[in-house]
PDB file of C-alpha atoms in Angstrom:
ATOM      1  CA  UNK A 355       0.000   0.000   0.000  1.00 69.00           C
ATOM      2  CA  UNK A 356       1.813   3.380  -0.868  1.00 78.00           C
ATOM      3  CA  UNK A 357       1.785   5.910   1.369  1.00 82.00           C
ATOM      4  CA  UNK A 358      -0.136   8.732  -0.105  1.00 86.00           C
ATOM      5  CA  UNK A 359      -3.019   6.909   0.037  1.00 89.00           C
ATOM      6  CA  UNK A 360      -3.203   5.814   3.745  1.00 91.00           C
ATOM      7  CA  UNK A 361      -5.845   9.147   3.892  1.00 94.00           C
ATOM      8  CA  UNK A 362      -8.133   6.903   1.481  1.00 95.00           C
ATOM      9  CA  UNK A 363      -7.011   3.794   3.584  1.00 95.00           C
ATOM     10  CA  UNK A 364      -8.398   4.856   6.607  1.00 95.00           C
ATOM     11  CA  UNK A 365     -11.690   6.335   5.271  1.00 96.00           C
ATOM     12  CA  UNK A 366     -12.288   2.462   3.902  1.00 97.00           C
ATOM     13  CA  UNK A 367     -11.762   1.073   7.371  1.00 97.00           C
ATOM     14  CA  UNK A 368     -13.676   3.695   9.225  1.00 97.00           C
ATOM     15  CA  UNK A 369     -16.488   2.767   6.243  1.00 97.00           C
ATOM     16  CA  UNK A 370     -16.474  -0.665   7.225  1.00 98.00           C
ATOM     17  CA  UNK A 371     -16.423  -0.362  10.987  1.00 98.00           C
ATOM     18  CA  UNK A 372     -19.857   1.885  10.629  1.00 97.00           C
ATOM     19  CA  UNK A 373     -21.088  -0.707   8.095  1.00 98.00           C
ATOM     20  CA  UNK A 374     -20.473  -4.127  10.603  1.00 98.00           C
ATOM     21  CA  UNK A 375     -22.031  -2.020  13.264  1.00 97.00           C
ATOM     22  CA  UNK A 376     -25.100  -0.335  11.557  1.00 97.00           C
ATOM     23  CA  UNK A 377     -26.017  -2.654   8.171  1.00 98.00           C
ATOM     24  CA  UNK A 378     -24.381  -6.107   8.567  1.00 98.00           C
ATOM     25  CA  UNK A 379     -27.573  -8.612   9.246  1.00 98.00           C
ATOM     26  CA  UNK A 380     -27.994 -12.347   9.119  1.00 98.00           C
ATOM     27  CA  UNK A 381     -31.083 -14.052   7.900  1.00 98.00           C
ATOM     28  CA  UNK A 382     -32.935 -16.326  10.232  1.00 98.00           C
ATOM     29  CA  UNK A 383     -33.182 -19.351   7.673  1.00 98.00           C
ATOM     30  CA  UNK A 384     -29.622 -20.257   6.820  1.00 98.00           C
ATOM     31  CA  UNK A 385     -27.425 -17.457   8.800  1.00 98.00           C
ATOM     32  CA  UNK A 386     -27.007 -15.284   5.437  1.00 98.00           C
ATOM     33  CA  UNK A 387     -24.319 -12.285   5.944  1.00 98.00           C
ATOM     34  CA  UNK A 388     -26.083  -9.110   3.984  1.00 98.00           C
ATOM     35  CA  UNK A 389     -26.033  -5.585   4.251  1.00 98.00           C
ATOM     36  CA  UNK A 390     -28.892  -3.519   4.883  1.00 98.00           C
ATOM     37  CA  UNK A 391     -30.319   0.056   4.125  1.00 97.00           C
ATOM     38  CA  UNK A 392     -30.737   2.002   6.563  1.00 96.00           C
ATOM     39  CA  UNK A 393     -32.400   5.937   6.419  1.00 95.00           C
ATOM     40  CA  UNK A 394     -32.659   7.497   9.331  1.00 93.00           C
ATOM     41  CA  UNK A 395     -33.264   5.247  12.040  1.00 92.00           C
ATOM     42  CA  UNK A 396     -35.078   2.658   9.681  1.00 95.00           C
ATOM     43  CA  UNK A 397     -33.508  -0.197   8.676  1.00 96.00           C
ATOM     44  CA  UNK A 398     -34.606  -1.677   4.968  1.00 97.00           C
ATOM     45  CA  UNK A 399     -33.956  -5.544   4.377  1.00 98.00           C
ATOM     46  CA  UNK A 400     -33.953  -4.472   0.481  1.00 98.00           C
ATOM     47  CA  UNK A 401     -30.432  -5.829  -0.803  1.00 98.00           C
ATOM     48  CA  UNK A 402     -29.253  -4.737  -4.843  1.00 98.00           C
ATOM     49  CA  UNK A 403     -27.275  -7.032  -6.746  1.00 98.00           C
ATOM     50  CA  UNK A 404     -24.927  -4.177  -6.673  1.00 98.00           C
ATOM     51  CA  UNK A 405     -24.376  -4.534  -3.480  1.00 98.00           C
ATOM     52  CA  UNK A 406     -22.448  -7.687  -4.560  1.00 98.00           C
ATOM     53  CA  UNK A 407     -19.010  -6.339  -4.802  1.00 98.00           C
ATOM     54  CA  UNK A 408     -18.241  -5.488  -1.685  1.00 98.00           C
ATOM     55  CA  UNK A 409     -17.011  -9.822  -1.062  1.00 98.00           C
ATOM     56  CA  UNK A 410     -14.355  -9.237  -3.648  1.00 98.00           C
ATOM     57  CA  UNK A 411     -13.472  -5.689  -1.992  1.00 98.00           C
ATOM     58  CA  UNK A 412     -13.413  -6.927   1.703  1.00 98.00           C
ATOM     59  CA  UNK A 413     -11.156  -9.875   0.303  1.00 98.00           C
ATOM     60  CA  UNK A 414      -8.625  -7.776  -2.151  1.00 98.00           C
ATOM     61  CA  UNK A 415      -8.481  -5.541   1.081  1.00 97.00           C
ATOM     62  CA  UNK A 416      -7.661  -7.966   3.469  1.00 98.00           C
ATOM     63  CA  UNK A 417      -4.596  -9.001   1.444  1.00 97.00           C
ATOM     64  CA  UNK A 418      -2.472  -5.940   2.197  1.00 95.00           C
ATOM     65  CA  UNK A 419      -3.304  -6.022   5.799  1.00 96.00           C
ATOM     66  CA  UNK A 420      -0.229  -7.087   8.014  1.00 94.00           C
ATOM     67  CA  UNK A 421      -0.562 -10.619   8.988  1.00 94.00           C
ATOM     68  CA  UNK A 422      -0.723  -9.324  12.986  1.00 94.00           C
ATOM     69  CA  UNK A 423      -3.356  -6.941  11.913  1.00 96.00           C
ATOM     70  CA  UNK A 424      -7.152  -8.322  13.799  1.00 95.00           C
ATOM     71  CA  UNK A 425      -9.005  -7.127  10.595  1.00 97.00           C
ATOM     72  CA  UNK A 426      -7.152  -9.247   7.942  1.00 98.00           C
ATOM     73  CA  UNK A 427      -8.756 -12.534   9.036  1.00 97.00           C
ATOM     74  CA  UNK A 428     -12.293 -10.571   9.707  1.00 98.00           C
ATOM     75  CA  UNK A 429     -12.572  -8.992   6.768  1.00 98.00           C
ATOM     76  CA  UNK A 430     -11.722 -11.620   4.250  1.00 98.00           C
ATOM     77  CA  UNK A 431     -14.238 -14.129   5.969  1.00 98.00           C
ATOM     78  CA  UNK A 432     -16.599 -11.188   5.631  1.00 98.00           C
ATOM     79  CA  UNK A 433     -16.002 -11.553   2.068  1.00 98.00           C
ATOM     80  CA  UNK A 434     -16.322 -15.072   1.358  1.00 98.00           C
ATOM     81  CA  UNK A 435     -19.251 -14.815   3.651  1.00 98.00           C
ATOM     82  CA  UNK A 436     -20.801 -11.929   1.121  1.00 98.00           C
ATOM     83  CA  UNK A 437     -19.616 -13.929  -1.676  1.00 98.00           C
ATOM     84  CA  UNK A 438     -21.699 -16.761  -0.835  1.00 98.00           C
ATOM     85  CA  UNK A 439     -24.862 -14.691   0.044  1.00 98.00           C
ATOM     86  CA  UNK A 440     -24.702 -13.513  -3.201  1.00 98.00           C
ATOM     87  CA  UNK A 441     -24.220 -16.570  -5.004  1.00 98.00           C
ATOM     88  CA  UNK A 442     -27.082 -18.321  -3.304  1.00 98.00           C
ATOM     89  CA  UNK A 443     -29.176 -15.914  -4.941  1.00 98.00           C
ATOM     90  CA  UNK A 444     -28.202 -17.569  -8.065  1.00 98.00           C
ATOM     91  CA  UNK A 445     -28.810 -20.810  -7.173  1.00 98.00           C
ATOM     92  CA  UNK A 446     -32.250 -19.980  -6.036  1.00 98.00           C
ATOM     93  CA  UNK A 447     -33.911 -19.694  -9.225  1.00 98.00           C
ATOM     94  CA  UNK A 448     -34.897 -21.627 -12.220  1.00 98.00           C
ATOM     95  CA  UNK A 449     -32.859 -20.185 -14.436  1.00 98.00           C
ATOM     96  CA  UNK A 450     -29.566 -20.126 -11.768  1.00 98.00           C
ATOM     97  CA  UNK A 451     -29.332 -15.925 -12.745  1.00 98.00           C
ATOM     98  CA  UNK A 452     -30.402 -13.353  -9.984  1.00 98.00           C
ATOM     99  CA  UNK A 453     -32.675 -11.449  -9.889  1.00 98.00           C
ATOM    100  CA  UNK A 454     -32.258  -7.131  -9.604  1.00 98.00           C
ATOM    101  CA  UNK A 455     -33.180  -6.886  -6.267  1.00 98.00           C
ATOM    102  CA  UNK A 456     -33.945  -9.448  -3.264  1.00 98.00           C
ATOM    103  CA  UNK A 457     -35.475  -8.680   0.666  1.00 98.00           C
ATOM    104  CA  UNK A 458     -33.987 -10.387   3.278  1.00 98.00           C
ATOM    105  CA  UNK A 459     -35.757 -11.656   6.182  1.00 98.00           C
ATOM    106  CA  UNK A 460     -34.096 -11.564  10.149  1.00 97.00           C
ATOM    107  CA  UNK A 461     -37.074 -13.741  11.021  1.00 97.00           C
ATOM    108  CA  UNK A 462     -38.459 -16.181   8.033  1.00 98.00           C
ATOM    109  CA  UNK A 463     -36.894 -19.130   9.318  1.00 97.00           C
ATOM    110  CA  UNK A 464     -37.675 -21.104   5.754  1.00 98.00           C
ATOM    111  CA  UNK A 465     -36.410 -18.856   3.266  1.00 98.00           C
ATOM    112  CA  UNK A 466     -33.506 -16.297   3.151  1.00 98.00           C
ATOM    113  CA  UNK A 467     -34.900 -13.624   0.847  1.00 98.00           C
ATOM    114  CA  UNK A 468     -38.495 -13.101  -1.249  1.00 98.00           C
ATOM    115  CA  UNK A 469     -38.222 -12.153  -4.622  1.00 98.00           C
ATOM    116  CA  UNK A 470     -41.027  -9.054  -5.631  1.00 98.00           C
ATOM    117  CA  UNK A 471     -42.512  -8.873  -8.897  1.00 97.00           C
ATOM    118  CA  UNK A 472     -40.748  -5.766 -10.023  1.00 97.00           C
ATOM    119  CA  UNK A 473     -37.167  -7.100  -9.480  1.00 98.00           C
ATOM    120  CA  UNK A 474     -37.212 -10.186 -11.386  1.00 98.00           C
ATOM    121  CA  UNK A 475     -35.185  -9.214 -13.907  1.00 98.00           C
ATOM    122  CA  UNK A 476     -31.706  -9.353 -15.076  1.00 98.00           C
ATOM    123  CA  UNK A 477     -29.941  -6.848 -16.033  1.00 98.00           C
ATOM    124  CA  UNK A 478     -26.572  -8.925 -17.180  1.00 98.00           C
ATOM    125  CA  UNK A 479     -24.719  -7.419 -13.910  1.00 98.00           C
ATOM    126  CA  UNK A 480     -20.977  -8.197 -13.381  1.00 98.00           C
ATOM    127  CA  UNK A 481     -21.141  -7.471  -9.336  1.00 98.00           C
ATOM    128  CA  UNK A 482     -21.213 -11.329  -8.193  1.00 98.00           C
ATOM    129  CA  UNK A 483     -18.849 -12.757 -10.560  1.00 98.00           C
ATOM    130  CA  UNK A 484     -16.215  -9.898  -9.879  1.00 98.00           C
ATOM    131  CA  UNK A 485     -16.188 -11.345  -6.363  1.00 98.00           C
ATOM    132  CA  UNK A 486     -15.942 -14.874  -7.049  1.00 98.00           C
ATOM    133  CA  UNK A 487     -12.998 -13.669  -9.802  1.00 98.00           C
ATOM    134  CA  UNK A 488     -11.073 -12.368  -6.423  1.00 98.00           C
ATOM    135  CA  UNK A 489     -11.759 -15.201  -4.153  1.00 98.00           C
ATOM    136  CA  UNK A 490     -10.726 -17.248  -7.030  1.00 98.00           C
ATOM    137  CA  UNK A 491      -7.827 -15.691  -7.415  1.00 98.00           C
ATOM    138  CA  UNK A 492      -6.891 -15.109  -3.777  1.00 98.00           C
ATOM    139  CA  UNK A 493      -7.716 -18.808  -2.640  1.00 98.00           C
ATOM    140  CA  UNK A 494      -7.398 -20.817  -5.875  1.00 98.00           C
ATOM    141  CA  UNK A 495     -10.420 -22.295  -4.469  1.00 98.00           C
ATOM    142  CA  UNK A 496     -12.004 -24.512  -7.388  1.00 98.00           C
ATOM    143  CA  UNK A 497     -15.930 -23.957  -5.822  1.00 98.00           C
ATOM    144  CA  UNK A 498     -15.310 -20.547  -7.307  1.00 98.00           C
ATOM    145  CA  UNK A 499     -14.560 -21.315 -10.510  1.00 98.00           C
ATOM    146  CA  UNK A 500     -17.650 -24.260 -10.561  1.00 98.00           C
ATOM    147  CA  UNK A 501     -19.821 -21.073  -9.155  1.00 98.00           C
ATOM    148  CA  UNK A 502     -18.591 -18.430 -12.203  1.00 98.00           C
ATOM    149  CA  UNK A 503     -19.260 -21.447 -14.806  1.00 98.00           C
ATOM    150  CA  UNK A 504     -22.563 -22.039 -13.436  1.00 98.00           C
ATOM    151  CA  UNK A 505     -23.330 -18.797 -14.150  1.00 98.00           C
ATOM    152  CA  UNK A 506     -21.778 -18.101 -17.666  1.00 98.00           C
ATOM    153  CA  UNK A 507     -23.875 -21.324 -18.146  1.00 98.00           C
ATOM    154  CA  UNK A 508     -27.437 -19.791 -16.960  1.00 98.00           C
ATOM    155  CA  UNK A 509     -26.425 -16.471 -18.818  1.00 97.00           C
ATOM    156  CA  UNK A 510     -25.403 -18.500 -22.217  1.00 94.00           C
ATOM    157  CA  UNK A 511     -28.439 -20.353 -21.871  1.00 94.00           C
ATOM    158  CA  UNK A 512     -31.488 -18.005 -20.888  1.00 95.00           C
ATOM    159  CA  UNK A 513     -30.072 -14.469 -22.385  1.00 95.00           C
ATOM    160  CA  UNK A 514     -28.630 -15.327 -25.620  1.00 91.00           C
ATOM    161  CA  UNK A 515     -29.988 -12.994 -28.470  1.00 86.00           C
ATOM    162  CA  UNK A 516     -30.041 -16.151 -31.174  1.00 74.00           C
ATOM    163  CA  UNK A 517     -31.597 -17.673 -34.076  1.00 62.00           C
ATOM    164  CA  UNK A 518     -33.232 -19.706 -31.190  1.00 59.00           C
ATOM    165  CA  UNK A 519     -35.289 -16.998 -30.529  1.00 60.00           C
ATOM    166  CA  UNK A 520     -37.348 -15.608 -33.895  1.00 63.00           C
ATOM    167  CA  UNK A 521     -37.651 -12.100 -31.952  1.00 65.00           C
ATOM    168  CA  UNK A 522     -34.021 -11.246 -31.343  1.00 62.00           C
ATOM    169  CA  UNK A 523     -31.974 -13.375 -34.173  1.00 60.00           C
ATOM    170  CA  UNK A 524     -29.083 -10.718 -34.186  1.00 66.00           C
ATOM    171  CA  UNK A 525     -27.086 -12.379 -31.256  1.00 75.00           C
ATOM    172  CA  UNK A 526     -25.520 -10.764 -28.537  1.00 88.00           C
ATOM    173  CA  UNK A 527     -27.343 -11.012 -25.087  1.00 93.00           C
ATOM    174  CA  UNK A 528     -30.067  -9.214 -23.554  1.00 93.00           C
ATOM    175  CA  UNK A 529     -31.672  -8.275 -20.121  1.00 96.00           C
ATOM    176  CA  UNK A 530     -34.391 -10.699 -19.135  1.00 96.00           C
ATOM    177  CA  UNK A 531     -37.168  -9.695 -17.749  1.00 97.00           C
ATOM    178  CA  UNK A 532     -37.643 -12.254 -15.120  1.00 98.00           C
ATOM    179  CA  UNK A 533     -35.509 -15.163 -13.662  1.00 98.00           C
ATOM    180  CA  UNK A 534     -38.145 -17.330 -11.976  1.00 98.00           C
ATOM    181  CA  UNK A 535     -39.430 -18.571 -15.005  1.00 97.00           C
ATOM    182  CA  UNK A 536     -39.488 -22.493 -15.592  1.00 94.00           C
ATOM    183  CA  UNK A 537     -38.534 -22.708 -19.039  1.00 93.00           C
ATOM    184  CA  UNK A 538     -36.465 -20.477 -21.853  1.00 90.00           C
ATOM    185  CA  UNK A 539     -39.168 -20.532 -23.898  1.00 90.00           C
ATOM    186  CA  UNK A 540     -40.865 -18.252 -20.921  1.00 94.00           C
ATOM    187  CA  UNK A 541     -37.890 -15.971 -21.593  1.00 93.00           C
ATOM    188  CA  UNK A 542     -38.523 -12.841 -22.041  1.00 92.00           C
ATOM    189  CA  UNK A 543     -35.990  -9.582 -23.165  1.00 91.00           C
ATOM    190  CA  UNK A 544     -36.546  -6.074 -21.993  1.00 91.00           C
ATOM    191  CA  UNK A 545     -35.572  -4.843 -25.209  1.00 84.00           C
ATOM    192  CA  UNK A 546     -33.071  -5.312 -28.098  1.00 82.00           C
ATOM    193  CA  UNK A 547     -29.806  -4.125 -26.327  1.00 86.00           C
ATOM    194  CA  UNK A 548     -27.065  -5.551 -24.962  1.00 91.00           C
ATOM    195  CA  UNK A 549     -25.218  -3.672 -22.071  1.00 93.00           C
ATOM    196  CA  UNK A 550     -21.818  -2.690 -22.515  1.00 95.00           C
ATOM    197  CA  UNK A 551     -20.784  -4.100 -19.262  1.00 97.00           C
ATOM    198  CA  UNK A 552     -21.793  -7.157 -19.896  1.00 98.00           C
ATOM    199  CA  UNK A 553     -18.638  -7.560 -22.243  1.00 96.00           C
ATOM    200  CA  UNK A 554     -16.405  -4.793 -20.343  1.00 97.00           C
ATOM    201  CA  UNK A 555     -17.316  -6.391 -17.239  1.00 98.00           C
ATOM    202  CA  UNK A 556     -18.959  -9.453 -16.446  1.00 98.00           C
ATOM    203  CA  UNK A 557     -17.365 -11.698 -19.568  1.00 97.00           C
ATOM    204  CA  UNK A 558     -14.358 -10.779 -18.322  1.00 98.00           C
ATOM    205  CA  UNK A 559     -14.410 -11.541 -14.849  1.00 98.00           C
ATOM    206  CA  UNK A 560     -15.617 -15.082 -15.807  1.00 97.00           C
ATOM    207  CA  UNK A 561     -12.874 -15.593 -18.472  1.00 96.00           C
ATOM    208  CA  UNK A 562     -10.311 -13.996 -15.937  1.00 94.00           C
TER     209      UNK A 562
END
């Protein structure tokens, strides 16, 4: 870590502290690690797959920590411990993509999360696989790897733009608009685009 940016350093940690103390939950069902929202003194169980970088960050973080430092162990099972949260969103659905938003529950001791209507959809988002890139590369731990091909596998299969589907037979891959369906024939694209992230982004964590 150079030394000019210690300043930036210790704004990170002081981030983190408030965050374990104020927005790190657990669900009742299976003892999932997630982050809350919080406004004022109101505390949201709404969790964005954007949220879903912060495993990779608290890992890659932990790794220039000195090896007598408290935090380095803490922080980088805080971020396999995100990792996972986020991954078992994946592996929740039909089509093994998440969904744009899920709500954790502190006291649903059958499920971890509900899925609402409105934030079924896919938007192609590289947050997930980013972290399972760093714990990859920090652990050489194959169950990453299995996890990222999993999910180039659900995105290859259920948001490919191809002559498979007669609307969109220009290729490329699209947003879906919802992940619990049964069947890719249920498949559904919100639109003839494909994000630019998608390549910048999440195709290259999962070849990386």
């Amino acid at each position: 870590r150079h030394p000019e940016s210690d300043d930036i350093w210790n704004i990170y940690l002081e981030s983190i502290e408030t965050a374990e103390k104020e927005l790190f939950q657990r669900t009742a069902a299976n003892n999932r690690l997630y982050i809350a929202e919080k406004t004022g003194s109101s505390l949201s169980d709404q969790f964005d797959h954007l949220v879903c970088f912060i495993g990779g960050s608290l890992a890659l973080g932990s790794t220039i920590m000195d090896d007598d430092n408290e935090l380095k162990q803490k922080h980088f099972n805080y971020g396999k411990e995100f990792t996972e949260t986020c991954a078992s969103i994946y592996e929740s659905t039909p089509t093994g993509l998440a969904p744009e938003i899920v709500y954790f529950s502190r006291t649903d001791t059958n499920n971890d999360f509900d899925i609402h209507a409105r934030d079924k959809h896919n938007l192609l988002r590289p947050e997930t696989v980013e972290s399972i890139f760093y714990l990859w590369r920090i652990t050489h731990d194959n169950k990453y790897r299995n996890w990222g091909y999993k999910i180039f596998l659900s995105f290859r299969e259920y948001t490919r733009m191809d002559n498979t589907n007669p609307k969109y037979p220009n290729g490329g891959y699209g947003s879906i608009n919802d992940v619990t369906v049964k069947t890719k024939d249920e498949i559904t694209f919100r639109g003839d685009k494909m994000e630019s992230f998608f390549l910048a982004e999440t195709l290259k964590y999962l070849y990386l």
